[in-house]
Coordinates of C-alpha atoms and ligand atoms in Angstrom, one line a residue:
X1 CA -0.2 0.1 -0.1
X2 CA 1.3 3.9 -0.9
X3 CA 2.0 5.6 2.3
X4 CA -0.7 7.8 4.0
X5 CA 2.5 11.4 3.7
X6 CA 2.6 9.6 -0.3
X7 CA -1.3 9.8 -1.3
X8 CA -1.6 12.7 0.7
X9 CA 1.2 14.1 -1.9
X10 CA 0.4 13.1 -5.2
X11 CA -4.3 15.2 -4.3
X12 CA -1.6 18.1 -3.6
X13 CA 0.8 17.9 -6.4
X14 CA -1.9 17.6 -9.1
X15 CA -3.6 20.3 -7.8
X16 CA -0.1 22.6 -7.9
X17 CA 0.1 20.7 -11.3
X18 CA -3.3 21.8 -12.5
X19 CA -3.0 25.5 -11.1
X20 CA 0.0 25.8 -13.4
X21 CA 2.7 25.6 -10.8
X22 CA 5.3 23.4 -10.8
X23 CA 4.0 19.2 -9.3
X24 CA 7.4 19.0 -7.1
X25 CA 6.1 22.4 -5.0
X26 CA 3.3 20.4 -3.6
X27 CA 5.0 17.8 -1.1
X28 CA 2.9 17.8 2.0
X29 CA 4.5 17.3 5.4
X30 CA 2.7 17.0 8.9
X31 CA 1.8 20.0 10.4
X32 CA 4.1 21.6 13.2
X33 CA 0.7 23.6 13.7
X34 CA -1.5 20.4 15.0
X35 CA -3.6 22.8 16.9
X36 CA -3.9 24.3 13.3
X37 CA -4.4 21.6 11.1
X38 CA -3.5 18.0 10.1
X39 CA -0.6 18.6 7.4
X40 CA 0.6 21.6 5.7
X41 CA 2.3 22.4 2.3
X42 CA 4.8 25.0 2.5
X43 CA 4.9 24.9 -1.8
X44 CA 3.6 28.2 -2.0
X45 CA 6.2 29.9 -0.2
X46 CA 9.5 28.1 -1.9
X47 CA 7.4 28.6 -5.6
X48 CA 7.3 32.5 -4.7
X49 CA 11.1 33.7 -6.9
X50 CA 10.1 31.1 -9.3
X51 CA 6.3 32.7 -10.1
X52 CA 7.6 36.6 -9.0
X53 CA 4.3 36.1 -7.2
X54 CA 3.2 36.2 -4.3
X55 CA 2.6 33.2 -1.9
X56 CA -0.9 33.6 -1.1
X57 CA -1.8 34.0 -4.5
X58 CA -0.1 31.2 -5.4
X59 CA -1.7 29.1 -2.6
X60 CA -5.6 30.2 -3.5
X61 CA -5.4 29.3 -6.7
X62 CA -3.9 25.6 -5.4
X63 CA -6.7 25.7 -2.9
X64 CA -9.7 26.2 -5.1
X65 CA -8.2 23.7 -7.0
X66 CA -8.8 21.5 -4.0
X67 CA -12.6 22.4 -3.5
X68 CA -14.0 19.1 -4.5
X69 CA -10.9 17.1 -3.0
X70 CA -11.7 13.0 -2.1
X71 CA -8.2 13.9 0.0
X72 CA -9.1 16.8 2.5
X73 CA -12.0 18.4 3.7
X74 CA -10.4 21.3 4.3
X75 CA -7.2 23.2 2.0
X76 CA -6.9 26.4 3.4
X77 CA -4.5 29.0 1.9
X78 CA -4.0 30.9 4.6
X79 CA -1.3 34.0 5.4
X80 CA 1.6 34.5 3.9
X81 CA 0.9 31.1 1.9
X82 CA 1.5 28.1 3.7
X83 CA -1.1 25.7 2.6
X84 CA -3.5 24.3 6.1
X85 CA -4.4 20.7 5.5
X86 CA -7.0 18.8 6.7
X87 CA -7.7 15.5 5.6
X88 CA -11.7 14.2 4.5
X89 CA -13.4 11.4 7.2
X90 CA -14.3 8.9 4.6
X91 CA -10.4 9.3 3.1
X92 CA -9.1 8.4 6.7
X93 CA -11.8 5.7 7.5
X94 CA -11.1 3.9 3.5
X95 CA -7.0 4.1 4.3
X96 CA -7.2 1.9 7.7
X97 CA -9.7 -0.4 5.9
X98 CA -7.4 -1.1 3.1
X99 CA -4.6 -1.0 6.4
X100 CA -6.9 -4.0 7.5
X101 CA -7.3 -5.5 4.7
X102 CA -3.2 -5.9 3.7
X103 CA -2.1 -9.0 6.1
X104 CA 1.0 -6.1 6.3
X105 CA -1.1 -3.5 7.7
X106 CA -0.1 -1.2 3.9
X107 CA 3.7 -2.1 4.8
X108 CA 5.4 -2.6 1.3
X109 CA 8.2 -5.4 1.3
X110 CA 11.6 -4.8 -0.1
X111 CA 11.6 -4.6 -3.0
X112 CA 15.5 -5.0 -2.9
X113 CA 15.6 -8.3 -0.9
X114 CA 19.0 -9.0 1.2
X115 CA 21.1 -11.4 2.4
X116 CA 22.7 -10.5 5.7
X117 CA 24.8 -10.9 8.3
X118 CA 24.5 -9.7 12.1
X119 CA 26.9 -9.8 13.8
X120 CA 25.7 -9.5 17.9
X121 CA 25.8 -10.7 20.8
X122 CA 29.6 -10.8 21.4
X123 CA 29.1 -12.8 24.4
X124 CA 33.2 -14.5 25.7
X125 CA 33.0 -18.0 26.8
X126 CA 32.8 -19.1 30.8
X127 CA 32.7 -15.2 31.7
X128 CA 29.4 -14.0 33.0
X129 CA 27.0 -11.9 30.7
X130 CA 26.9 -8.2 31.6
X131 CA 25.3 -5.9 30.8
X132 CA 27.4 -5.1 27.9
X133 CA 26.2 -7.4 26.3
X134 CA 22.5 -6.9 27.5
X135 CA 23.3 -4.0 25.0
X136 CA 24.3 -5.7 21.9
X137 CA 21.4 -8.9 22.0
X138 CA 18.4 -6.7 22.8
X139 CA 19.4 -4.5 20.0
X140 CA 20.9 -7.0 17.7
X141 CA 17.7 -8.8 17.7
X142 CA 15.1 -5.6 16.5
X143 CA 17.1 -5.2 13.9
X144 CA 17.1 -8.5 12.4
X145 CA 13.3 -9.0 13.0
X146 CA 12.7 -5.0 11.1
X147 CA 15.5 -6.3 8.4
X148 CA 13.4 -10.3 7.7
X149 CA 10.0 -8.0 8.2
X150 CA 10.7 -5.9 5.5
X151 CA 11.4 -9.0 3.5
X152 CA 15.8 -9.4 3.5
X153 CA 16.9 -13.0 4.1
X154 CA 18.3 -12.6 7.3
X155 CA 21.2 -15.0 9.7
X156 CA 22.0 -14.0 12.9
X157 CA 25.7 -14.9 14.1
X158 CA 27.2 -14.5 18.6
X159 CA 30.2 -14.8 17.2
X160 CA 31.1 -16.3 20.4
X161 CA 34.9 -14.8 22.1
X162 CA 35.3 -18.6 22.5
X163 CA 39.6 -18.6 21.8
X164 CA 43.0 -16.9 22.5
X165 CA 43.8 -16.1 25.9
X166 CA 40.9 -16.3 28.1
X167 CA 40.7 -20.6 27.5
X168 CA 44.5 -20.1 28.7
X169 CA 44.0 -18.8 31.8
X170 CA 41.2 -20.8 32.6
X171 CA 42.8 -24.4 32.0
X172 CA 46.6 -22.9 33.5
X173 CA 44.2 -23.0 36.4
X174 CA 42.3 -25.9 36.2
X175 CA 45.9 -27.2 35.4
X176 CA 47.2 -26.0 38.7
X177 CA 44.0 -27.0 40.7
X178 CA 43.9 -30.0 39.9
X179 CA 46.3 -31.8 37.7
X180 CA 45.9 -35.3 38.2
X181 CA 42.9 -34.9 35.0
X182 CA 43.4 -37.1 32.4
X183 CA 43.6 -34.0 29.9
X184 CA 47.1 -32.6 30.5
X185 CA 48.1 -36.2 30.8
X186 CA 49.6 -36.0 27.3
X187 CA 50.6 -39.5 26.9
X188 CA 47.6 -40.3 27.3
X189 CA 45.6 -42.0 24.6
X190 CA 42.4 -42.9 25.4
X191 CA 39.4 -41.5 25.3
X192 CA 38.6 -38.8 27.1
X193 CA 35.5 -38.3 30.2
X194 CA 31.9 -37.5 28.8
X195 CA 31.4 -35.4 31.7
X196 CA 32.9 -32.0 32.5
X197 CA 35.2 -31.7 35.4
X198 CA 33.9 -28.6 36.5
X199 CA 30.0 -26.7 36.6
X200 CA 29.2 -23.4 35.2
X201 CA 29.6 -21.7 38.4
X202 CA 33.4 -23.1 39.1
X203 CA 33.8 -22.2 35.2
X204 CA 32.5 -18.4 36.1
X205 CA 34.8 -18.4 39.8
X206 CA 37.8 -19.6 37.5
X207 CA 37.4 -17.3 34.7
X208 CA 37.5 -14.3 37.3
X209 CA 40.4 -15.7 39.8
X210 CA 43.2 -16.5 36.8
X211 CA 42.9 -13.1 34.8
X212 CA 43.6 -11.5 38.2
X213 CA 46.2 -14.0 39.6
X214 CA 47.9 -12.8 35.5
X215 CA 48.2 -10.0 35.8
X216 CA 50.0 -10.3 39.2
X217 CA 52.5 -13.0 38.5
X218 CA 54.7 -12.8 35.3
X219 CA 55.9 -16.9 35.3
X220 CA 51.6 -17.8 35.8
X221 CA 50.9 -15.4 32.6
X222 CA 53.7 -17.2 30.8
X223 CA 52.1 -20.9 32.1
X224 CA 48.4 -19.4 30.7
X225 CA 49.7 -19.1 27.0
X226 CA 51.2 -21.3 27.3
X227 CA 48.2 -23.3 27.4
X228 CA 46.5 -20.6 24.9
X229 CA 49.6 -22.0 22.1
X230 CA 48.9 -25.9 23.6
X231 CA 44.6 -25.8 22.3
X232 CA 45.7 -23.3 19.0
X233 CA 48.9 -25.7 18.3
X234 CA 45.8 -28.8 18.6
X235 CA 47.4 -30.8 21.8
X236 CA 44.5 -33.5 21.8
X237 CA 43.4 -33.1 26.1
X238 CA 43.6 -29.1 25.1
X239 CA 41.0 -29.8 23.0
X240 CA 39.0 -31.6 24.8
X241 CA 38.9 -30.1 27.6
X242 CA 37.7 -26.7 25.5
X243 CA 35.0 -28.6 24.0
X244 CA 34.0 -29.0 27.4
X245 CA 34.6 -24.8 28.5
X246 CA 32.0 -24.6 25.2
X247 CA 29.9 -27.7 26.2
X248 CA 29.0 -25.5 29.7
X249 CA 29.1 -22.0 28.9
X250 CA 26.9 -22.7 25.8
X251 CA 24.4 -24.5 27.5
X252 CA 23.6 -22.2 30.3
X253 CA 24.1 -18.6 27.5
X254 CA 21.2 -20.6 25.8
X255 CA 19.6 -20.7 29.3
X256 CA 20.5 -16.6 29.4
X257 CA 19.2 -15.8 26.3
X258 CA 16.3 -17.7 25.4
X259 CA 15.6 -15.6 28.9
X260 CA 16.0 -13.0 26.7
X261 CA 13.9 -14.0 23.5
X262 CA 16.6 -13.5 21.7
X263 CA 17.5 -15.8 18.8
X264 CA 20.1 -16.6 16.9
X265 CA 20.5 -18.8 13.6
X266 CA 24.7 -19.5 14.4
X267 CA 26.5 -19.8 16.6
X268 CA 29.8 -19.9 15.7
X269 CA 33.0 -18.6 17.6
X270 CA 36.0 -17.2 16.7
X271 CA 37.8 -20.4 16.9
X272 CA 35.9 -21.5 13.9
X273 CA 37.5 -19.5 11.8
X274 CA 40.9 -20.4 13.3
X275 CA 42.1 -22.8 10.3
X276 CA 41.6 -20.0 7.7
X277 CA 44.1 -17.7 9.5
X278 CA 47.3 -18.8 8.1
X279 CA 45.5 -18.9 4.2
X280 CA 44.3 -15.4 5.0
X281 CA 47.5 -14.1 5.9
X282 CA 49.5 -15.7 2.8
X283 CA 46.3 -14.4 0.2
X284 CA 47.3 -11.1 2.1
X285 CA 51.3 -10.8 1.4
X286 CA 51.5 -11.9 -1.5
X287 CA 48.9 -9.5 -2.2
X288 CA 51.5 -7.1 -1.9
X289 CA 49.2 -6.0 1.0
X290 CA 50.6 -7.3 4.3
X291 CA 54.1 -5.9 4.8
X292 CA 55.8 -5.7 8.2
X293 CA 56.6 -3.3 10.5
X294 CA 58.0 -3.1 14.1
X295 CA 58.2 -7.2 13.7
X296 CA 55.3 -7.3 13.4
X297 CA 52.7 -7.6 9.9
X298 CA 50.4 -4.9 9.1
X299 CA 47.8 -3.6 7.0
X300 CA 48.1 0.1 6.1
X301 CA 44.8 0.9 5.9
X302 CA 44.8 4.5 5.6
X303 CA 43.0 7.2 3.7
X304 CA 44.1 10.9 2.0
X305 CA 40.4 11.9 2.9
X306 CA 41.1 10.5 6.4
X307 CA 41.0 13.9 9.2
X308 CA 42.3 12.1 11.8
X309 CA 44.9 9.1 11.9
X310 CA 43.6 5.6 11.6
X311 CA 46.3 3.6 12.3
X312 CA 47.7 0.1 10.4
X313 CA 45.8 -3.2 10.6
X314 CA 47.9 -5.0 12.9
X315 CA 47.7 -8.9 11.3
X316 CA 49.9 -10.6 13.5
X317 CA 51.7 -9.7 16.7
X318 CA 55.3 -9.7 16.9
X319 CA 55.3 -13.5 17.9
X320 CA 53.3 -14.9 15.1
X321 CA 49.9 -14.5 17.6
X322 CA 46.5 -13.7 15.8
X323 CA 45.2 -10.7 17.1
X324 CA 40.9 -9.8 17.8
X325 CA 41.6 -8.1 14.3
X326 CA 42.5 -10.7 12.5
X327 CA 39.6 -13.1 13.9
X328 CA 37.2 -10.9 12.7
X329 CA 38.5 -10.8 9.6
X330 CA 38.6 -14.5 8.7
X331 CA 34.8 -14.4 10.0
X332 CA 34.5 -12.1 6.9
X333 CA 36.5 -14.1 4.8
X334 CA 34.5 -17.5 6.1
X335 CA 31.1 -15.5 5.8
X336 CA 31.8 -14.2 1.9
X337 CA 31.6 -18.2 1.1
X338 CA 29.1 -19.9 3.2
X339 CA 26.3 -16.9 3.5
X340 CA 27.0 -15.4 0.5
X341 CA 26.6 -11.3 2.4
X342 CA 25.3 -8.8 0.4
X343 CA 26.3 -7.1 4.0
X344 CA 27.1 -7.6 7.1
X345 CA 26.1 -5.7 10.4
X346 CA 28.0 -5.0 13.6
X347 CA 26.4 -4.2 17.0
X348 CA 29.0 -3.4 18.5
X349 CA 29.9 -1.0 21.4
X350 CA 30.9 2.1 20.1
X351 CA 34.1 2.5 22.0
X352 CA 35.5 -0.3 19.3
X353 CA 34.1 1.7 16.3
X354 CA 37.8 3.3 15.3
X355 CA 38.8 -1.2 15.1
X356 CA 35.8 -2.0 13.1
X357 CA 37.1 0.9 10.4
X358 CA 40.1 -0.9 10.3
X359 CA 39.0 -4.2 10.1
X360 CA 36.7 -3.2 7.5
X361 CA 39.1 -1.2 5.5
X362 CA 41.3 -4.2 5.3
X363 CA 38.5 -6.1 4.2
X364 CA 37.9 -3.7 1.3
X365 CA 41.7 -3.5 0.8
X366 CA 42.6 -7.2 1.0
X367 CA 39.5 -8.4 -1.5
X368 CA 37.9 -10.3 1.3
X369 CA 34.6 -8.3 0.2
X370 CA 33.4 -7.9 -2.6
X371 CA 33.2 -4.1 -3.9
X372 CA 29.3 -3.8 -3.1
X373 CA 29.4 -5.3 0.3
X374 CA 28.3 -3.5 2.8
X375 CA 30.4 -3.3 6.0
X376 CA 27.8 -2.1 9.0
X377 CA 28.7 -0.2 12.1
X378 CA 26.0 0.0 14.6
X379 CA 28.5 1.2 17.7
X380 CA 25.7 1.2 20.4
X381 CA 26.1 3.9 23.6
X382 CA 26.3 2.4 27.1
X383 CA 23.9 1.9 29.6
X384 CA 24.5 4.2 32.8
X385 CA 23.7 4.4 36.7
X386 CA 21.9 7.2 37.8
X387 CA 24.7 8.8 38.5
X388 CA 26.0 9.0 35.0
X389 CA 28.3 6.6 35.0
X390 CA 28.5 2.9 33.7
X391 CA 26.0 1.4 35.1
X392 CA 27.9 -0.8 38.2
X393 CA 25.9 -2.8 40.8
X394 CA 25.8 -1.7 44.5
X395 CA 29.1 -3.2 45.3
X396 CA 30.9 -0.7 43.1
X397 CA 31.2 -4.4 40.5
X398 CA 30.0 -5.5 37.2
X399 CA 26.5 -6.2 36.7
X400 CA 25.7 -9.3 35.6
X401 CA 22.7 -9.7 32.8
X402 CA 21.0 -12.2 35.3
X403 CA 21.2 -10.5 38.6
X404 CA 19.9 -7.6 36.2
X405 CA 16.5 -9.2 35.3
X406 CA 16.0 -10.3 38.2
X407 CA 15.3 -6.6 40.0
X408 CA 13.9 -5.5 37.2
X409 CA 11.1 -8.5 37.2
X410 CA 11.6 -8.9 41.9
X411 CA 10.2 -4.0 41.1
X412 CA 7.9 -5.4 38.0
X413 CA 6.2 -7.9 40.4
X414 CA 6.3 -5.6 43.0
X415 CA 4.2 -3.4 41.2
X416 CA 1.4 -6.4 40.0
X417 CA 0.7 -7.4 43.7
X418 CA 0.3 -3.2 44.8
X419 CA -2.3 -2.7 41.9
X420 CA -4.5 -5.6 41.6
X421 CA -5.4 -8.9 44.0
X422 CA -3.7 -11.7 42.1
X423 CA -1.7 -15.2 43.5
X424 CA 1.8 -14.7 43.7
X425 CA 2.4 -17.5 41.0
X426 CA 0.4 -15.5 38.4
X427 CA 1.6 -11.7 39.1
X428 CA 5.7 -14.0 38.9
X429 CA 4.5 -14.7 35.7
X430 CA 3.5 -12.3 34.3
X431 CA 6.4 -9.7 35.8
X432 CA 8.2 -11.8 33.4
X433 CA 6.4 -11.0 30.6
X434 CA 6.4 -7.2 31.4
X435 CA 9.9 -7.2 33.8
X436 CA 11.8 -7.6 29.1
X437 CA 9.0 -4.8 27.8
X438 CA 10.6 -2.8 30.6
X439 CA 13.6 -3.6 30.0
X440 CA 13.7 -3.8 25.9
X441 CA 11.5 -0.4 25.5
X442 CA 13.8 1.6 27.9
X443 CA 17.0 0.3 25.9
X444 CA 15.5 0.4 22.6
X445 CA 13.4 3.5 22.7
X446 CA 16.9 5.6 23.0
X447 CA 18.2 6.3 19.7
X448 CA 21.3 3.3 19.3
X449 CA 24.2 4.9 19.0
X450 CA 23.5 7.1 22.5
X451 CA 24.2 6.4 26.1
X452 CA 21.5 5.8 28.3
X453 CA 20.7 5.7 32.1
X454 CA 19.1 2.5 33.5
X455 CA 16.2 3.6 35.5
X456 CA 14.5 0.7 37.3
X457 CA 11.9 3.1 38.9
X458 CA 10.6 4.2 35.6
X459 CA 10.8 1.6 32.9
X460 CA 9.0 -0.1 34.9
X461 CA 6.5 2.6 35.4
X462 CA 3.2 2.1 33.3
X463 CA 2.8 6.0 32.7
X464 CA 5.0 7.6 30.1
X465 CA 7.5 6.0 27.2
X466 CA 7.7 2.4 28.7
X467 CA 7.2 -0.8 28.4
X468 CA 4.5 -1.8 30.2
X469 CA 2.3 1.3 29.3
X470 CA 2.7 0.3 26.0
X471 CA 1.4 -3.5 26.7
X472 CA -0.8 -1.5 29.7
X473 CA -2.8 -0.1 26.1
X474 CA -2.7 -4.4 24.9
X475 CA -3.7 -5.4 28.0
X476 CA -6.9 -2.6 28.1
X477 CA -7.9 -3.1 24.7
X478 CA -7.5 -6.4 24.7
X479 CA -9.9 -6.5 27.8
X480 CA -12.8 -4.3 25.9
X481 CA -12.8 -6.8 23.1
X482 CA -13.4 -9.2 25.6
X483 CA -16.5 -7.4 27.5
X484 CA -18.1 -7.4 24.0
X485 CA -17.6 -11.2 23.6
X486 CA -18.9 -11.8 26.8
X487 CA -22.0 -9.4 25.9
X488 CA -22.7 -11.7 23.2
X489 CA -20.9 -9.8 20.1
X490 CA -18.7 -11.3 17.7
X491 CA -15.2 -9.9 17.5
X492 CA -13.6 -11.6 14.2
X493 CA -17.3 -11.6 12.0
X494 CA -16.9 -7.4 12.5
X495 CA -12.9 -6.4 12.0
X496 CA -13.6 -5.9 9.0
X497 CA -15.8 -3.1 9.8
X498 CA -14.1 -0.2 10.3
X499 CA -16.1 3.1 9.3
X500 CA -15.2 7.0 8.5
X501 CA -14.8 8.3 12.2
X502 CA -17.2 10.1 14.0
X503 CA -15.5 12.2 16.1
X504 CA -12.1 14.4 16.5
X505 CA -10.0 11.2 18.7
X506 CA -11.2 8.4 16.2
X507 CA -10.0 10.6 14.1
X508 CA -6.2 10.7 15.0
X509 CA -6.0 7.4 16.2
X510 CA -6.7 6.3 12.1
X511 CA -4.2 8.7 11.5
X512 CA -1.4 7.3 13.3
X513 CA -2.7 3.9 13.1
X514 CA -2.0 4.3 8.9
X515 CA 1.8 5.9 9.9
X516 CA 2.6 2.4 9.9
X517 CA 4.1 1.1 6.5
X518 CA 6.6 4.4 7.0
X519 CA 7.6 3.6 10.4
X520 CA 8.5 0.4 10.2
X521 CA 10.3 1.6 6.2
X522 CA 12.1 4.2 8.3
X523 CA 13.2 1.3 11.3
X524 CA 14.5 -0.6 8.6
X525 CA 16.3 1.6 6.8
X526 CA 17.9 3.6 9.1
X527 CA 19.1 0.7 11.8
X528 CA 16.6 2.3 14.3
X529 CA 14.2 0.7 16.4
X530 CA 13.5 3.4 18.2
X531 CA 11.6 4.5 15.1
X532 CA 9.1 1.8 15.8
X533 CA 9.0 2.8 19.6
X534 CA 8.2 5.9 19.2
X535 CA 5.1 5.3 17.0
X536 CA 3.7 2.8 19.0
X537 CA 3.9 5.5 21.8
X538 CA 2.4 7.7 20.4
X539 CA -0.5 5.2 18.9
X540 CA -1.0 4.3 22.6
X541 CA -1.6 7.4 23.4
X542 CA -3.5 8.4 20.3
X543 CA -5.7 5.0 21.5
X544 CA -5.5 6.6 24.5
X545 CA -7.1 9.4 24.7
X546 CA -10.0 7.9 21.9
X547 CA -10.5 5.4 24.9
X548 CA -11.8 8.1 27.5
X549 CA -14.0 10.5 25.6
X550 CA -15.4 7.6 23.8
X551 CA -18.5 5.4 25.2
X552 CA -17.4 2.3 23.2
X553 CA -19.1 -0.6 25.2
X554 CA -22.1 0.9 26.7
X555 CA -23.5 2.5 23.1
X556 CA -25.7 1.7 22.0
X557 CA -26.2 2.0 17.7
X558 CA -24.8 -1.7 17.4
X559 CA -22.8 -0.4 13.7
X560 CA -21.7 2.0 15.5
X561 CA -19.9 -0.3 18.1
X562 CA -19.3 -2.9 15.9
X563 CA -16.8 0.1 13.8
X564 CA -14.6 0.3 16.9
X565 CA -14.5 -2.1 18.2
X566 CA -13.4 -3.3 14.8
X567 CA -10.5 -0.1 15.2
X568 CA -10.3 -1.8 18.7
X569 CA -9.2 -5.2 16.9
X570 CA -7.3 -3.2 14.2
X571 CA -5.1 -1.3 16.6
X572 CA -3.9 -4.4 19.5
X573 CA -2.7 -6.6 16.2
X574 CA -0.4 -3.3 15.4
X575 CA 0.4 -2.8 18.0
X576 CA 1.7 -6.3 18.9
X577 CA 3.0 -6.9 15.8
X578 CA 5.5 -3.7 16.3
X579 CA 6.7 -5.2 20.0
X580 CA 7.1 -8.9 18.2
X581 CA 9.7 -6.2 16.0
X582 CA 11.1 -4.6 19.3
X583 CA 11.4 -8.6 20.6
X584 CA 8.8 -8.5 23.3
X585 CA 5.1 -9.3 23.9
X586 CA 1.9 -8.6 26.1
X587 CA 0.2 -11.0 28.9
X588 CA -3.1 -11.0 28.4
X589 CA -3.7 -9.6 31.8
X590 CA -2.0 -7.5 34.1
Ligands
LIG1 N1 33.4 -10.3 22.1 C1 33.2 -9.1 22.4 C2 33.7 -8.9 23.7 O1 32.7 -9.4 24.7 C3 32.6 -8.7 21.4 C4 32.5 -8.6 20.0 C5 31.9 -8.0 19.4 N2 31.5 -8.7 17.6 C6 32.6 -8.1 16.6 N3 33.4 -9.2 15.3 N4 34.3 -8.8 17.0 O2 33.6 -7.6 23.6

């Protein structure tokens, strides 16, 4: 379906043309004086010079052509030359009726479907998830869902941190604690045990401990590096132990991501490309891209137009070891082979922006990607505490994601119990659903690149621009529909009965609904879930305003009532589809 703004502009352009002016002057925008009109056109002002006429004269000519318009109820020329526009009620009603009949509520799938890989999540094996990983998961999941809904083919890859130094640290510490384990016996030739020699909590305790030891003790650090080397060079006991670490850790990660309603198609880790690194490095040398500088192997990536210094991309350290970027480059190589994407999108902390600039330039220069492959860095800002500093626990430590979710759920539980009588069990279940919405909406409603303040009290509030407010609105609609059914009505039988709006608040609600296709399209094109949040917030406000002004269930004119029920059902469907794009859902009751 055409966007409502395009239909309106089309009508206006035609009027400009009929009045003898250039079509393109007829572009319409939302009114910036909603108290005076719904839409406006400033084309007469823009055309004054070209036609050597007072703008008001042009505006008058155009308004005269619109007197019988089916789109505008009122098209008024006002000094000094604006066209103030009010939409025709029948036109609005029929647009909404058409929206109802369309499977995607008027949204057209993209004309250019692309294959997109989204790299998000990025947790590190054996380290607990923390709030930094939360943003990547929440934003990446939504960007993925939106792109998919628009008709792109999207693959989400978690890109696990499962290789390199942290692994060596863990293994070294394990060896110190349990030297008798068969994994460390290099003469052992039998099969390795199926049961892992540790639990997830042991693993999570070992890593920070080992990391601290390595910082304080050089010999310890050297031992850990030797372990990393053994793992990477394929010593069987170390590989077997590593497999246990991955399995235990991934089981735990899956549980955590599931709780967040986040799903990855690929669980590839940095380790998946280890074997490709030597070949890739060779090709970079042969191609004349990589050269040795101060012992390290580097590729220059600066460009003439740079205004700040972009350092070379380091491929191998002087000891021959691969780096974080070597892995990212090899991962690009692998993705280009296995997924053949048109685009790769990275949802990563914006402090890694320069790093990714180097990686992208290096990938282009060394021809790991096609000339038309788009590499996109979607950097997100920091989640801060109320003090404006990166969010910490009360004790000042890094906040574990699990604990953060628990805090939100507990607060939600408290608020639910405060507001109505319900069993603990039901309130707990509802608190989980609403808590997730509070958390995700609190994050997604901000432009991703901006920092934001994590404020439990505000996020869980049922008023204002929050997840719970959106859910309350949906639940309110559901309960009115349920009442209609209880009174003998059949919602399904009337869903298409949308009529022209009878009052202003109903018309406003319809005009908000009508912005659906434009909002989702913009959110996809700009990787901007916050545009969907803004859309549903305006929609929820418009609905609640309508609801307070209109006695729906008590209406005696059955046909009028059916029209409203149909409008409610559409509002519910649109809101529920939109929150699914954001990655959360609504309960039946709250
Ligand atoms: N594991 C990294 C971290 O915790 C994030 C990975 C981001 N993705 C990437 N392709 N480098 O900081």
